[in-house]
PDB file of C-alpha atoms in Angstrom:
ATOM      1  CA  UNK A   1    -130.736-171.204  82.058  1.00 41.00           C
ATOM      2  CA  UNK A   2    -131.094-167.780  79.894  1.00 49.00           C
ATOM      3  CA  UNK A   3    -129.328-167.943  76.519  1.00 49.00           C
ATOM      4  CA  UNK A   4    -129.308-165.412  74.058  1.00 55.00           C
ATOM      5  CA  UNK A   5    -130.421-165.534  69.984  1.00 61.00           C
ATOM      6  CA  UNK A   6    -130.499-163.281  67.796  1.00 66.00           C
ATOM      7  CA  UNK A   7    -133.974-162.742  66.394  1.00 72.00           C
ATOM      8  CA  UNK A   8    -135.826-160.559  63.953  1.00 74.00           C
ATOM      9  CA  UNK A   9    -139.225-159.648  64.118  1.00 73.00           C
ATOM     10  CA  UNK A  10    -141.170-158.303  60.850  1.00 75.00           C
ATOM     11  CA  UNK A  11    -144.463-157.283  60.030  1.00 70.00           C
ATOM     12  CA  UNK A  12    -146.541-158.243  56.493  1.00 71.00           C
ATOM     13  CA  UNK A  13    -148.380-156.653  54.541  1.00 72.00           C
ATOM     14  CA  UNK A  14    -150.953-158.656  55.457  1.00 75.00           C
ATOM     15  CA  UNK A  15    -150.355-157.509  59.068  1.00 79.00           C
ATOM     16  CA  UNK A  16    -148.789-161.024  60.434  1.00 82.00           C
ATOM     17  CA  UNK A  17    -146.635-160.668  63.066  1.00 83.00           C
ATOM     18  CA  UNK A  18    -143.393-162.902  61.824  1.00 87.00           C
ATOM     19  CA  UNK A  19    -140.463-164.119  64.068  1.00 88.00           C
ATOM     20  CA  UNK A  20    -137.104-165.147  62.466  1.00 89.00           C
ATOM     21  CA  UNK A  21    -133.535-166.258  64.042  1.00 87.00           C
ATOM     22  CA  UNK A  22    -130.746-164.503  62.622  1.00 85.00           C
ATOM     23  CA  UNK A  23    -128.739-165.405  60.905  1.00 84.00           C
ATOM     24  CA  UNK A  24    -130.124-169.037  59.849  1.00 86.00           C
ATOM     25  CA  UNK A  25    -133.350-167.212  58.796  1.00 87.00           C
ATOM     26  CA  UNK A  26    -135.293-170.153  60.529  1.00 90.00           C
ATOM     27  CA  UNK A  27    -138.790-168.711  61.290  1.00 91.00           C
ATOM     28  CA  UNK A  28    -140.289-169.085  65.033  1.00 90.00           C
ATOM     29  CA  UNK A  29    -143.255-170.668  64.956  1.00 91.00           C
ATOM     30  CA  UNK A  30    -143.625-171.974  68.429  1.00 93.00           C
ATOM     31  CA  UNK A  31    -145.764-168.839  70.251  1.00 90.00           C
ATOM     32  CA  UNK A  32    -144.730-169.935  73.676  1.00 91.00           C
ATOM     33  CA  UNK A  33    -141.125-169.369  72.782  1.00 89.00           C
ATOM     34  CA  UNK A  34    -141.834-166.291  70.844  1.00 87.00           C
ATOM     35  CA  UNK A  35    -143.984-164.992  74.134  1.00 86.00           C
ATOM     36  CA  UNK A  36    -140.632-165.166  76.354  1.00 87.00           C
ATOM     37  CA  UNK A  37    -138.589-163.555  73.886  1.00 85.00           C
ATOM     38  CA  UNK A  38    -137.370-159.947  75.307  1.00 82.00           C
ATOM     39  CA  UNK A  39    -136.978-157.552  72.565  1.00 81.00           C
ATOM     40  CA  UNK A  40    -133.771-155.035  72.375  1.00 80.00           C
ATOM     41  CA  UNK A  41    -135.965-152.692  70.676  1.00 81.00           C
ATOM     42  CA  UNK A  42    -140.036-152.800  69.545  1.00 84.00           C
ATOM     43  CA  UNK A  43    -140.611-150.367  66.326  1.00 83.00           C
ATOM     44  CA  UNK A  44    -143.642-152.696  65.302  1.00 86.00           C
ATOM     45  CA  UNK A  45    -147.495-151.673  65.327  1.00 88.00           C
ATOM     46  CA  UNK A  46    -148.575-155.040  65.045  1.00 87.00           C
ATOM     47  CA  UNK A  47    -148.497-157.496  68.774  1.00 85.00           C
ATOM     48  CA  UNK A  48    -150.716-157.864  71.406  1.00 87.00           C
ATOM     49  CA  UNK A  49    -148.224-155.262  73.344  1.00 90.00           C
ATOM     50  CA  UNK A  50    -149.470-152.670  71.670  1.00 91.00           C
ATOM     51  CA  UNK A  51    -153.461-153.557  70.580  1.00 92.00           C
ATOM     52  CA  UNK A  52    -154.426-150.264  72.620  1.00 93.00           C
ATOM     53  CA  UNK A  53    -152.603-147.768  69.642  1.00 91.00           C
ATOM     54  CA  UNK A  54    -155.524-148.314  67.624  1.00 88.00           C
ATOM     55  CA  UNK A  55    -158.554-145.976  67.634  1.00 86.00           C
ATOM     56  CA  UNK A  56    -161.784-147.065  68.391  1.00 88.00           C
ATOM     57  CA  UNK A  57    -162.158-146.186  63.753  1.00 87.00           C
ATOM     58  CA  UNK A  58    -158.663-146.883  62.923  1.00 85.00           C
ATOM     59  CA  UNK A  59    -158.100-148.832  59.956  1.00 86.00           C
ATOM     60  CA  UNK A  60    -155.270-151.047  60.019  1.00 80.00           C
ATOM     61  CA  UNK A  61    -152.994-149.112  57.816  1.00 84.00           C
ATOM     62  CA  UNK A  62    -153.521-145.658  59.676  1.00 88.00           C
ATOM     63  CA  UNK A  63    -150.731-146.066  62.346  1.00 88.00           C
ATOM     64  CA  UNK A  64    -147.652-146.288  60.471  1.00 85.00           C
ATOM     65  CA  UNK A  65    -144.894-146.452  63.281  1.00 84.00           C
ATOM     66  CA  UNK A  66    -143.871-147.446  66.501  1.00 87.00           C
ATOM     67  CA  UNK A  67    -140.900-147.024  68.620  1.00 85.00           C
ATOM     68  CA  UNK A  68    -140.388-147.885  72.368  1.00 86.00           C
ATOM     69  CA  UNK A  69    -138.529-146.123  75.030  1.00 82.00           C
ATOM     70  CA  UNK A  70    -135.496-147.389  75.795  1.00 78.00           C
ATOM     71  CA  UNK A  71    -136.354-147.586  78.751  1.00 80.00           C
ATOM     72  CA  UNK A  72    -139.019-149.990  77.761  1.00 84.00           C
ATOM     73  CA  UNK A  73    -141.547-148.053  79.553  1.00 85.00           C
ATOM     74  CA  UNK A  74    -143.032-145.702  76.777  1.00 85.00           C
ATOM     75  CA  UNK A  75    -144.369-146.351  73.383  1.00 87.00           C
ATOM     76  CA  UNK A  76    -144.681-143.139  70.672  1.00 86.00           C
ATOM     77  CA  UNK A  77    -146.598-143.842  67.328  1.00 86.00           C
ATOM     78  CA  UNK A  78    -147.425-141.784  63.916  1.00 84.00           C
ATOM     79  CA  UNK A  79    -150.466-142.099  61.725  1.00 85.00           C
ATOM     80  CA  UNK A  80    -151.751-140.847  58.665  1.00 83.00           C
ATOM     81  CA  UNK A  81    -153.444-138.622  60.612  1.00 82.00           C
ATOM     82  CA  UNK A  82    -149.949-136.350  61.753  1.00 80.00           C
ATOM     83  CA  UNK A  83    -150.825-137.764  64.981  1.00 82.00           C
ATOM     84  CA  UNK A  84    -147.937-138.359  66.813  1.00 83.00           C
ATOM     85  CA  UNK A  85    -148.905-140.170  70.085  1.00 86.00           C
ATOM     86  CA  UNK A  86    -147.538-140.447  73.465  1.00 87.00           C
ATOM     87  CA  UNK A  87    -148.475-144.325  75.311  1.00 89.00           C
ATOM     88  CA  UNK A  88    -147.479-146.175  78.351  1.00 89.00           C
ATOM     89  CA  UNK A  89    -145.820-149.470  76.767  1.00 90.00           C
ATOM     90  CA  UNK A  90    -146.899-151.870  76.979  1.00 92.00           C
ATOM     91  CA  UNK A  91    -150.493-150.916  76.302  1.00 91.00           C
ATOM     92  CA  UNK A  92    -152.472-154.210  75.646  1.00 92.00           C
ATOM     93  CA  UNK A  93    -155.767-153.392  76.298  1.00 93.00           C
ATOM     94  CA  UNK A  94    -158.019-151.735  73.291  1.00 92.00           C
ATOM     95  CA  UNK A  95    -158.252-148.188  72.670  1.00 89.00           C
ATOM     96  CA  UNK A  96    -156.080-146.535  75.319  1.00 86.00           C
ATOM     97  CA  UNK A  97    -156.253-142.864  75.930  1.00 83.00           C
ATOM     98  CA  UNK A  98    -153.126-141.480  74.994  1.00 82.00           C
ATOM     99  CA  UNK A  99    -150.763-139.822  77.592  1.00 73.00           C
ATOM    100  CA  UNK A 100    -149.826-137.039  75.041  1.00 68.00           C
ATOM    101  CA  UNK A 101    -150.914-135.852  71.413  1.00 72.00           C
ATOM    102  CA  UNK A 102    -149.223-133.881  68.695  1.00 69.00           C
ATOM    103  CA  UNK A 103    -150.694-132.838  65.589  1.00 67.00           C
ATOM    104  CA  UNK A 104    -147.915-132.395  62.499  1.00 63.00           C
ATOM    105  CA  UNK A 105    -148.341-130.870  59.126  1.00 58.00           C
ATOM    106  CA  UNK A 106    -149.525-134.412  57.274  1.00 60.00           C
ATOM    107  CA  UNK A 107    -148.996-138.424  57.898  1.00 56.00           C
ATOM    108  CA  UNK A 108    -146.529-139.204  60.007  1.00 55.00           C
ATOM    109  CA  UNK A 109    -144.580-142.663  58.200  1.00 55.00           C
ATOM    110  CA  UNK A 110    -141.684-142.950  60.698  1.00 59.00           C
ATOM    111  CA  UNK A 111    -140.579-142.086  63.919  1.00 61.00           C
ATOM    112  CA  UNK A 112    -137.521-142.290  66.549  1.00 59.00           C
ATOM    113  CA  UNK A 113    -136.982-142.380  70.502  1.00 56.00           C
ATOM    114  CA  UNK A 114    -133.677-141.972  71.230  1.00 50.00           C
ATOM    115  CA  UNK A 115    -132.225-144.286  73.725  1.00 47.00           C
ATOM    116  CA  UNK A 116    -131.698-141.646  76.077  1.00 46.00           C
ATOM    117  CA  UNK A 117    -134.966-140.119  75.981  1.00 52.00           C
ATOM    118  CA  UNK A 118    -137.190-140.469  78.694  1.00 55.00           C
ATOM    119  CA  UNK A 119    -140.914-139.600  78.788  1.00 56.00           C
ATOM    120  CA  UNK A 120    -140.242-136.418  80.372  1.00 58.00           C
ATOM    121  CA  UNK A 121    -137.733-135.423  77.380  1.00 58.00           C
ATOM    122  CA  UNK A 122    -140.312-136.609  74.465  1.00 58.00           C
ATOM    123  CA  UNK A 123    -142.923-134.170  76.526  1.00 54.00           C
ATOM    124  CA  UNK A 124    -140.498-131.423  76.136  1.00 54.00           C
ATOM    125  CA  UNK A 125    -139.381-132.028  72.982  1.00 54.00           C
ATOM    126  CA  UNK A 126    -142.996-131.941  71.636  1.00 52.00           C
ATOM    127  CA  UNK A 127    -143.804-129.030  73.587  1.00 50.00           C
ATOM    128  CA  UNK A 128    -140.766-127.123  72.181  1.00 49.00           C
ATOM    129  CA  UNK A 129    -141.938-128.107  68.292  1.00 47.00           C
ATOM    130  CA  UNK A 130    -144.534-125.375  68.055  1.00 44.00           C
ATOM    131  CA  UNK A 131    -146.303-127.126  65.291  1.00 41.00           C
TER     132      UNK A 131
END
């Protein structure tokens, strides 16, 4: 039977991947049960759903955000770079071409897809930025 919990998912500084139940605080430690877990939302760079964000030279701390479609089906990250980068999600295989590339003005520290984006409207909306 499918049940729902509440859980939170956080990332360390020494980039570990932690699980926690809210609101007991309990931390997951089981990684089958963590592996079946469907998130409502993915803004980490750290999982194996997303090892293919990193560049063949990236450090660890060069991407600084994630955020996945709502749709679940498209992944956009920022680096220190002001690369802001366009991905199939999930993308667990190492160094995946992006699908789209912007360069902004300096790092890029957070970033947002709106549920009701698609990839189509990120496209546009990056095309439309004239940066």
């Amino acid at each position: 039977s499918k049940f729902s919990v509440i859980v939170s998912k956080v990332s360390t500084g020494s980039y570990k991947r932690q699980v926690y139940e809210v609101p007991s605080g309990k931390q997951l430690v089981d990684q089958a049960v963590i592996d079946r877990i469907t998130w409502a939302t993915w803004t980490s760079v750290l999982g194996d759903e997303v090892i293919g964000i990193w560049s063949r030279h990236a450090e660890k701390a060069d991407v600084n955000c994630a955020c996945v479609s709502h749709s679940g089906i498209n992944l956009v990250t920022g680096d220190d770079f002001g690369m802001v980068k366009l991905f199939d999600f999930p993308c667990p295989e190492k160094f995946v071409r992006t699908c789209f590339c912007m360069v902004t003005a300096t790092s890029t520290v957070n970033i947002m897809v709106l549920s009701c984006f698609s990839r189509r409207h990120v496209l546009e909306i990056f095309s439309s930025l004239n940066l």
